[in-house]
Amino acid sequence: MKPLDAKTYSPRAGAPSFPLRHRLFRLAWNLVWSLFGRWTPVPLFAWRRFLLRRFGARIDRTARIYPGVDVWYPPNLAMAAYSCLGRGVNCYCMDGVELGIHATVSQGAHLCTGTHDVDGADFQLVTRPIVVGANAWIAAEAFVGPGVAVGEGAVLGARAVTFRNLDPWTIYAGNPARKLRRRFEQDWPGIFPARLNS
């Protein structure tokens, strides 16, 4: 669901950015997650998957969601096989967040799909999806901004920040994130040969 038109509803004057039905859904979700999901012991992956699915998330039975994860709006979350949201991840999914097979988002990382039109007088809320490709790794406390596509096998280092797409099989670090080197080229010969030779 897209945000309300700021020119009509004026959230800067205290009006909401989303319709009442959407806000009530999120209220119910936050109550359920706070009471029955967020704090649960590490081994209860199936239980946390169950709760998220009941609220519309699309999660493979092998995906792992650790305790302390915050998911803003479950229908916007999709997790493929063996993907992972680590402890304390903030999945601020105002728009779609999709994790590919074996994609890992480590503890304390932030996936943020919302921003504002800073040049517009109404400060319109704008959302764009995030895609984290298969075998990619978002390291601890890194920040991924709206509209970013993290390429297959890419790595975003700890506490790095990106608002731009990351190339496949490439390692990035820093704020703003900068390209360091290709992944696997020296240490893992024969692994993913088609990708390394491309």
Coordinates of N, CA and C in Angstrom, one line a residue:
M1 N 0.8 -1.2 0.0 CA 0.0 0.0 0.0 C 0.9 1.2 0.0
K2 N 0.6 2.2 -0.9 CA 1.4 3.4 -1.0 C 0.9 4.4 0.0
P3 N 1.8 5.4 0.4 CA 1.5 6.4 1.3 C 0.4 7.3 0.8
L4 N -0.3 8.0 1.7 CA -1.4 9.0 1.3 C -0.7 10.2 0.7
D5 N -1.4 10.9 -0.1 CA -0.9 12.1 -0.8 C -0.8 13.2 0.3
A6 N 0.5 13.7 0.5 CA 0.7 14.6 1.5 C 0.1 16.0 1.2
K7 N -0.2 16.3 0.0 CA -0.9 17.6 -0.3 C -2.3 17.6 0.2
T8 N -2.9 16.4 0.2 CA -4.3 16.2 0.6 C -4.4 16.0 2.1
Y9 N -3.5 15.2 2.7 CA -3.7 14.8 4.1 C -2.7 15.6 5.0
S10 N -1.7 16.2 4.5 CA -0.8 17.0 5.3 C -0.3 16.4 6.6
P11 N 0.6 15.3 6.4 CA 1.2 14.7 7.6 C 2.1 15.6 8.4
R12 N 2.6 16.6 7.8 CA 3.5 17.6 8.5 C 2.6 18.4 9.6
A13 N 1.3 18.4 9.4 CA 0.4 19.1 10.3 C -0.2 18.1 11.3
G14 N 0.3 16.8 11.3 CA -0.1 15.8 12.2 C -1.0 14.7 11.6
A15 N -1.4 14.8 10.4 CA -2.2 13.8 9.7 C -1.4 12.6 9.4
P16 N -2.1 11.4 9.3 CA -1.3 10.2 9.1 C -0.8 10.1 7.7
S17 N 0.2 9.2 7.5 CA 0.7 8.9 6.2 C 0.1 7.7 5.5
F18 N -0.6 6.9 6.3 CA -1.3 5.7 5.7 C -2.7 5.7 6.2
P19 N -3.6 5.0 5.4 CA -5.0 4.9 5.8 C -5.3 4.3 7.1
L20 N -6.4 4.5 7.7 CA -6.8 3.9 9.0 C -6.7 2.4 9.1
R21 N -7.2 1.8 8.0 CA -7.2 0.3 8.0 C -5.7 -0.2 8.1
H22 N -4.8 0.4 7.4 CA -3.4 0.0 7.4 C -2.8 0.2 8.8
R23 N -3.1 1.3 9.4 CA -2.6 1.6 10.7 C -3.2 0.6 11.8
L24 N -4.4 0.3 11.7 CA -5.0 -0.7 12.6 C -4.4 -2.1 12.4
F25 N -4.1 -2.4 11.2 CA -3.4 -3.7 10.9 C -2.1 -3.7 11.6
R26 N -1.3 -2.6 11.4 CA 0.0 -2.6 12.0 C 0.0 -2.5 13.5
L27 N -1.1 -1.9 14.1 CA -1.2 -2.0 15.5 C -1.4 -3.4 16.0
A28 N -2.3 -4.1 15.3 CA -2.6 -5.5 15.7 C -1.3 -6.3 15.6
W29 N -0.6 -6.1 14.5 CA 0.7 -6.9 14.2 C 1.7 -6.6 15.3
N30 N 1.9 -5.3 15.7 CA 2.8 -4.9 16.7 C 2.5 -5.5 18.1
L31 N 1.2 -5.6 18.4 CA 0.8 -6.2 19.7 C 1.1 -7.7 19.7
V32 N 0.8 -8.4 18.6 CA 1.0 -9.8 18.5 C 2.5 -10.1 18.5
W33 N 3.3 -9.4 17.8 CA 4.7 -9.6 17.7 C 5.4 -9.3 19.0
S34 N 5.0 -8.2 19.6 CA 5.6 -7.8 20.9 C 5.3 -8.9 22.0
L35 N 4.1 -9.4 22.0 CA 3.7 -10.3 23.1 C 4.2 -11.7 22.8
F36 N 4.1 -12.1 21.5 CA 4.3 -13.6 21.2 C 5.5 -13.9 20.3
G37 N 6.2 -12.9 19.8 CA 7.2 -13.2 18.8 C 8.6 -12.6 19.0
R38 N 8.7 -11.3 19.2 CA 9.9 -10.6 19.2 C 10.9 -11.2 20.3
W39 N 10.5 -11.5 21.4 CA 11.3 -11.9 22.6 C 11.6 -13.4 22.6
T40 N 11.0 -14.2 21.8 CA 11.0 -15.7 21.9 C 12.4 -16.2 21.8
P41 N 12.7 -17.4 22.5 CA 14.1 -17.9 22.4 C 14.5 -18.3 21.0
V42 N 15.8 -18.3 20.8 CA 16.4 -18.5 19.5 C 15.9 -19.7 18.7
P43 N 15.7 -20.9 19.3 CA 15.3 -22.0 18.6 C 13.9 -22.0 18.0
L44 N 13.1 -21.0 18.3 CA 11.7 -21.0 17.9 C 11.5 -20.3 16.5
F45 N 12.3 -20.7 15.6 CA 12.3 -20.2 14.2 C 10.9 -20.5 13.6
A46 N 10.4 -21.7 13.7 CA 9.1 -22.0 13.1 C 8.0 -21.2 13.7
W47 N 8.0 -20.9 14.9 CA 7.0 -20.1 15.6 C 7.0 -18.7 15.0
R48 N 8.2 -18.1 14.9 CA 8.3 -16.7 14.4 C 7.9 -16.7 12.9
R49 N 8.2 -17.7 12.1 CA 7.8 -17.8 10.8 C 6.3 -17.9 10.7
F50 N 5.7 -18.7 11.6 CA 4.2 -18.8 11.6 C 3.5 -17.5 11.9
L51 N 4.0 -16.7 12.9 CA 3.4 -15.4 13.2 C 3.5 -14.5 12.0
L52 N 4.6 -14.4 11.4 CA 4.8 -13.5 10.2 C 3.9 -13.9 9.1
R53 N 3.8 -15.2 8.8 CA 3.0 -15.7 7.7 C 1.5 -15.4 8.0
R54 N 1.1 -15.5 9.2 CA -0.3 -15.2 9.6 C -0.7 -13.8 9.3
F55 N 0.3 -12.9 9.3 CA 0.1 -11.5 8.9 C 0.5 -11.1 7.5
G56 N 0.7 -12.2 6.7 CA 0.9 -11.9 5.3 C 2.3 -12.0 4.7
A57 N 3.3 -12.3 5.5 CA 4.7 -12.4 5.0 C 4.8 -13.7 4.2
R58 N 5.6 -13.7 3.2 CA 5.9 -14.9 2.3 C 7.3 -15.4 2.7
I59 N 7.3 -16.5 3.5 CA 8.6 -16.9 4.1 C 8.7 -18.4 3.9
D60 N 9.8 -18.8 3.3 CA 10.1 -20.2 3.1 C 10.3 -20.9 4.4
R61 N 10.0 -22.2 4.4 CA 10.0 -23.0 5.7 C 11.5 -23.1 6.2
T62 N 12.5 -22.8 5.4 CA 13.9 -23.0 5.9 C 14.5 -21.6 6.3
A63 N 13.7 -20.5 6.0 CA 14.2 -19.2 6.4 C 14.3 -19.0 7.9
R64 N 15.2 -18.1 8.4 CA 15.4 -18.0 9.8 C 15.2 -16.5 10.2
I65 N 14.4 -16.3 11.2 CA 14.2 -14.9 11.7 C 14.5 -15.1 13.2
Y66 N 15.5 -14.3 13.6 CA 16.0 -14.4 15.0 C 15.2 -13.5 15.9
P67 N 15.4 -13.6 17.2 CA 14.7 -12.8 18.2 C 15.1 -11.3 18.0
G68 N 14.2 -10.4 18.3 CA 14.5 -9.0 18.3 C 14.4 -8.3 17.0
V69 N 14.0 -9.1 15.9 CA 13.8 -8.5 14.6 C 12.5 -7.7 14.6
D70 N 12.5 -6.5 14.0 CA 11.3 -5.7 13.8 C 10.9 -5.7 12.3
V71 N 9.7 -6.1 12.1 CA 9.1 -6.1 10.7 C 8.0 -5.1 10.7
W72 N 8.1 -4.0 10.0 CA 7.1 -2.9 10.0 C 5.8 -3.3 9.4
Y73 N 5.8 -4.1 8.3 CA 4.5 -4.4 7.7 C 4.7 -5.8 7.0
P74 N 4.3 -6.9 7.6 CA 4.7 -8.2 7.1 C 4.3 -8.5 5.7
P75 N 3.1 -8.1 5.2 CA 2.8 -8.4 3.8 C 3.9 -7.9 2.7
N76 N 4.8 -7.0 3.2 CA 5.8 -6.5 2.3 C 7.1 -7.3 2.4
L77 N 7.1 -8.4 3.2 CA 8.3 -9.2 3.4 C 8.3 -10.5 2.6
A78 N 9.3 -10.8 1.9 CA 9.4 -12.1 1.2 C 10.8 -12.7 1.5
M79 N 10.9 -13.9 2.0 CA 12.2 -14.5 2.3 C 12.3 -15.9 1.6
A80 N 13.3 -16.1 0.8 CA 13.5 -17.4 0.1 C 14.2 -18.4 1.0
A81 N 14.4 -19.5 0.4 CA 15.0 -20.6 1.2 C 16.4 -20.2 1.8
Y82 N 16.5 -20.6 3.1 CA 17.8 -20.4 3.9 C 18.2 -19.0 4.0
S83 N 17.3 -18.0 3.7 CA 17.6 -16.6 4.0 C 17.5 -16.3 5.5
C84 N 18.0 -15.2 5.9 CA 18.1 -15.0 7.4 C 18.0 -13.5 7.7
L85 N 17.2 -13.2 8.7 CA 17.2 -11.9 9.4 C 17.8 -12.1 10.8
G86 N 19.0 -11.5 11.1 CA 19.6 -11.7 12.3 C 19.0 -10.9 13.5
R87 N 19.5 -11.2 14.6 CA 19.0 -10.6 15.9 C 19.0 -9.0 15.8
G88 N 17.9 -8.4 16.1 CA 17.8 -7.0 16.1 C 17.7 -6.3 14.7
V89 N 17.5 -7.0 13.7 CA 17.4 -6.3 12.3 C 16.1 -5.5 12.3
N90 N 16.2 -4.3 11.8 CA 15.1 -3.4 11.6 C 14.7 -3.5 10.1
C91 N 13.6 -4.3 9.8 CA 13.1 -4.4 8.5 C 12.0 -3.4 8.3
Y92 N 12.3 -2.2 7.9 CA 11.4 -1.1 7.8 C 10.7 -1.2 6.4
C93 N 9.9 -2.2 6.3 CA 9.3 -2.5 4.9 C 8.0 -1.8 4.6
M94 N 8.1 -0.4 4.5 CA 7.0 0.3 4.0 C 6.7 -0.1 2.5
D95 N 7.7 -0.6 1.8 CA 7.6 -1.1 0.5 C 8.2 -2.5 0.6
G96 N 8.3 -3.2 -0.5 CA 8.7 -4.6 -0.5 C 10.2 -4.8 -0.1
V97 N 10.4 -5.8 0.7 CA 11.8 -6.3 1.0 C 11.8 -7.8 0.6
E98 N 12.7 -8.1 -0.3 CA 12.8 -9.5 -0.8 C 14.3 -10.0 -0.5
L99 N 14.4 -11.1 0.1 CA 15.6 -11.8 0.4 C 15.7 -13.0 -0.5
G100 N 16.8 -13.2 -1.3 CA 17.0 -14.3 -2.1 C 17.5 -15.5 -1.3
I101 N 17.7 -16.6 -2.0 CA 18.2 -17.9 -1.4 C 19.6 -17.6 -0.7
H102 N 19.7 -18.0 0.5 CA 20.9 -17.9 1.3 C 21.3 -16.4 1.6
A103 N 20.4 -15.5 1.3 CA 20.8 -14.1 1.7 C 20.7 -13.9 3.2
T104 N 21.7 -13.2 3.7 CA 21.8 -13.0 5.2 C 21.9 -11.5 5.5
V105 N 21.0 -11.1 6.5 CA 21.1 -9.8 7.0 C 21.4 -9.9 8.5
S106 N 22.6 -9.5 8.8 CA 23.2 -9.7 10.2 C 22.6 -8.8 11.2
Q107 N 23.0 -9.0 12.5 CA 22.4 -8.4 13.6 C 22.5 -6.9 13.6
G108 N 21.4 -6.2 13.9 CA 21.4 -4.8 14.0 C 21.4 -4.0 12.6
A109 N 21.3 -4.7 11.5 CA 21.3 -4.1 10.2 C 19.9 -3.4 10.0
H110 N 19.8 -2.4 9.1 CA 18.6 -1.7 8.9 C 18.3 -1.7 7.4
L111 N 17.1 -2.2 7.0 CA 16.7 -2.2 5.7 C 15.5 -1.2 5.6
C112 N 15.8 -0.1 5.0 CA 14.8 1.1 5.1 C 14.3 1.4 3.7
T113 N 13.0 1.1 3.5 CA 12.3 1.4 2.2 C 11.6 2.7 2.1
G114 N 11.7 3.5 3.1 CA 11.0 4.8 3.1 C 11.9 6.0 3.2
T115 N 11.5 7.1 2.5 CA 12.2 8.3 2.6 C 11.2 9.4 2.4
H116 N 11.7 10.7 2.2 CA 10.8 11.8 1.9 C 11.3 12.6 0.8
D117 N 10.4 13.3 0.1 CA 10.7 14.2 -1.0 C 11.2 15.5 -0.3
V118 N 12.5 15.6 -0.1 CA 13.1 16.7 0.6 C 13.0 18.0 -0.1
D119 N 12.7 18.0 -1.4 CA 12.5 19.2 -2.2 C 11.1 19.7 -2.3
G120 N 10.2 18.9 -1.8 CA 8.8 19.2 -1.9 C 8.3 19.9 -0.6
A121 N 7.5 20.9 -0.7 CA 7.0 21.6 0.4 C 6.1 20.7 1.3
D122 N 5.5 19.7 0.8 CA 4.7 18.8 1.6 C 5.5 17.6 2.2
F123 N 6.8 17.5 1.9 CA 7.6 16.5 2.5 C 7.0 15.1 2.3
Q124 N 6.5 14.8 1.1 CA 5.8 13.6 0.7 C 6.7 12.4 1.1
L125 N 6.0 11.4 1.8 CA 6.7 10.1 2.1 C 6.7 9.3 0.7
V126 N 7.9 8.8 0.5 CA 8.2 8.1 -0.8 C 8.7 6.7 -0.4
T127 N 8.2 5.6 -1.0 CA 8.7 4.3 -0.7 C 9.3 3.6 -2.0
R128 N 10.3 2.8 -1.8 CA 10.9 2.1 -2.9 C 11.4 0.7 -2.3
P129 N 11.2 -0.4 -3.1 CA 11.6 -1.7 -2.6 C 13.1 -1.9 -2.5
I130 N 13.4 -2.9 -1.6 CA 14.8 -3.4 -1.5 C 14.8 -4.8 -1.9
V131 N 15.8 -5.2 -2.7 CA 16.0 -6.6 -3.0 C 17.4 -7.0 -2.6
V132 N 17.5 -8.1 -1.8 CA 18.8 -8.6 -1.4 C 19.0 -9.9 -2.1
G133 N 19.9 -10.0 -3.1 CA 20.1 -11.2 -3.9 C 20.6 -12.4 -3.2
A134 N 20.4 -13.5 -3.9 CA 20.9 -14.8 -3.4 C 22.4 -14.7 -3.0
N135 N 22.7 -15.4 -1.8 CA 24.0 -15.5 -1.3 C 24.7 -14.1 -0.9
A136 N 23.9 -13.0 -0.9 CA 24.4 -11.7 -0.5 C 24.5 -11.7 1.0
W137 N 25.3 -10.8 1.6 CA 25.4 -10.7 3.0 C 25.4 -9.2 3.4
I138 N 24.5 -8.8 4.2 CA 24.5 -7.4 4.8 C 25.0 -7.6 6.2
A139 N 26.2 -7.1 6.5 CA 26.8 -7.3 7.7 C 26.3 -6.5 8.9
A140 N 26.8 -6.7 10.1 CA 26.2 -6.1 11.3 C 26.1 -4.6 11.2
E141 N 24.9 -4.1 11.6 CA 24.6 -2.7 11.7 C 24.8 -1.9 10.4
A142 N 24.8 -2.6 9.3 CA 24.8 -1.8 8.0 C 23.4 -1.3 7.7
F143 N 23.4 -0.3 6.8 CA 22.2 0.4 6.4 C 22.0 0.3 4.9
V144 N 20.8 -0.2 4.5 CA 20.5 -0.3 3.1 C 19.3 0.6 2.8
G145 N 19.4 1.6 1.9 CA 18.4 2.6 1.7 C 17.3 2.2 0.7
P146 N 16.3 3.0 0.5 CA 15.2 2.7 -0.4 C 15.6 2.5 -1.8
G147 N 15.0 1.5 -2.4 CA 15.2 1.3 -3.8 C 16.5 0.6 -4.2
V148 N 17.3 0.1 -3.2 CA 18.6 -0.5 -3.5 C 18.4 -2.0 -3.9
A149 N 19.1 -2.4 -4.9 CA 19.2 -3.8 -5.3 C 20.6 -4.3 -4.9
V150 N 20.7 -5.2 -4.0 CA 22.0 -5.8 -3.6 C 22.2 -7.0 -4.5
G151 N 23.2 -7.0 -5.3 CA 23.4 -8.0 -6.3 C 23.7 -9.4 -5.7
E152 N 23.5 -10.4 -6.4 CA 23.8 -11.8 -6.0 C 25.2 -11.9 -5.5
G153 N 25.4 -12.4 -4.3 CA 26.7 -12.7 -3.7 C 27.4 -11.4 -3.2
A154 N 26.8 -10.3 -3.3 CA 27.5 -9.0 -2.8 C 27.6 -9.0 -1.3
V155 N 28.5 -8.3 -0.8 CA 28.7 -8.1 0.6 C 28.8 -6.6 1.0
L156 N 28.0 -6.2 2.0 CA 28.0 -4.9 2.5 C 28.6 -5.0 3.9
G157 N 29.7 -4.4 4.1 CA 30.5 -4.6 5.4 C 29.8 -4.0 6.6
A158 N 30.2 -4.3 7.8 CA 29.6 -3.9 9.0 C 29.6 -2.3 9.1
R159 N 28.4 -1.8 9.5 CA 28.1 -0.4 9.6 C 28.3 0.4 8.3
A160 N 28.4 -0.2 7.2 CA 28.4 0.5 5.9 C 27.0 1.0 5.6
V161 N 27.0 2.0 4.7 CA 25.7 2.6 4.3 C 25.7 2.7 2.8
T162 N 24.6 2.2 2.2 CA 24.4 2.3 0.8 C 23.0 2.8 0.4
F163 N 23.0 3.7 -0.6 CA 21.8 4.2 -1.2 C 21.9 3.9 -2.7
R164 N 22.9 3.1 -3.1 CA 23.0 2.7 -4.5 C 23.1 1.2 -4.6
N165 N 22.8 0.7 -5.8 CA 22.8 -0.7 -6.1 C 24.2 -1.2 -5.9
L166 N 24.3 -2.5 -5.4 CA 25.6 -3.1 -5.2 C 25.8 -4.2 -6.3
D167 N 27.0 -4.2 -6.9 CA 27.2 -5.2 -8.0 C 27.3 -6.6 -7.4
P168 N 26.9 -7.6 -8.2 CA 27.0 -9.0 -7.8 C 28.5 -9.4 -7.5
W169 N 28.6 -10.2 -6.5 CA 29.9 -10.9 -6.1 C 31.0 -9.8 -5.9
T170 N 30.6 -8.7 -5.2 CA 31.5 -7.6 -5.0 C 31.4 -7.2 -3.5
I171 N 32.5 -6.9 -2.9 CA 32.5 -6.5 -1.4 C 32.6 -5.0 -1.3
Y172 N 31.7 -4.4 -0.5 CA 31.7 -3.0 -0.2 C 31.8 -2.7 1.3
A173 N 32.4 -1.5 1.6 CA 32.5 -1.1 3.0 C 32.5 0.5 3.0
G174 N 32.2 1.0 4.2 CA 32.3 2.4 4.4 C 31.0 3.2 4.3
N175 N 31.0 4.5 4.6 CA 29.9 5.4 4.5 C 30.3 6.7 3.8
P176 N 29.8 6.8 2.5 CA 29.0 5.9 1.7 C 29.8 4.7 1.3
A177 N 29.1 3.6 1.1 CA 29.8 2.3 0.7 C 30.6 2.5 -0.6
R178 N 31.8 2.0 -0.5 CA 32.6 2.0 -1.7 C 33.1 0.6 -2.1
K179 N 33.3 0.3 -3.3 CA 33.7 -1.0 -3.8 C 35.2 -1.3 -3.3
L180 N 35.3 -2.5 -2.7 CA 36.7 -2.9 -2.3 C 37.3 -3.9 -3.3
R181 N 36.6 -5.0 -3.6 CA 37.1 -6.0 -4.5 C 36.1 -7.0 -4.8
R182 N 36.4 -7.9 -5.8 CA 35.5 -9.0 -6.1 C 35.6 -10.0 -5.0
R183 N 34.5 -10.8 -4.9 CA 34.4 -11.8 -3.9 C 34.8 -13.2 -4.5
F184 N 35.4 -14.1 -3.7 CA 35.8 -15.4 -4.1 C 36.9 -15.6 -5.1
E185 N 37.3 -14.5 -5.8 CA 38.3 -14.7 -6.9 C 39.6 -15.4 -6.5
Q186 N 40.1 -15.1 -5.3 CA 41.4 -15.7 -5.0 C 41.2 -16.9 -4.1
D187 N 40.3 -16.9 -3.2 CA 40.3 -17.9 -2.2 C 39.5 -19.2 -2.5
W188 N 38.5 -19.0 -3.3 CA 37.6 -20.1 -3.6 C 37.5 -20.5 -5.1
P189 N 38.6 -20.9 -5.7 CA 38.6 -21.2 -7.1 C 37.7 -22.4 -7.4
G190 N 37.0 -22.3 -8.5 CA 36.1 -23.4 -8.8 C 34.7 -23.2 -8.3
I191 N 34.5 -22.3 -7.3 CA 33.2 -22.0 -6.8 C 32.5 -20.9 -7.7
F192 N 31.3 -21.2 -8.2 CA 30.6 -20.3 -9.0 C 31.4 -19.9 -10.2
P193 N 32.0 -20.8 -11.0 CA 33.0 -20.4 -12.0 C 32.4 -19.6 -13.1
A194 N 31.1 -19.8 -13.4 CA 30.4 -19.0 -14.5 C 30.4 -17.5 -14.1
R195 N 30.2 -17.3 -12.8 CA 30.1 -15.9 -12.3 C 31.5 -15.2 -12.3
L196 N 32.5 -16.0 -11.9 CA 33.8 -15.5 -11.7 C 34.4 -15.1 -13.1
N197 N 34.1 -15.9 -14.1 CA 34.6 -15.6 -15.4 C 33.9 -14.6 -16.2
S198 N 32.7 -14.2 -15.7 CA 31.9 -13.3 -16.5 C 32.4 -11.8 -16.5

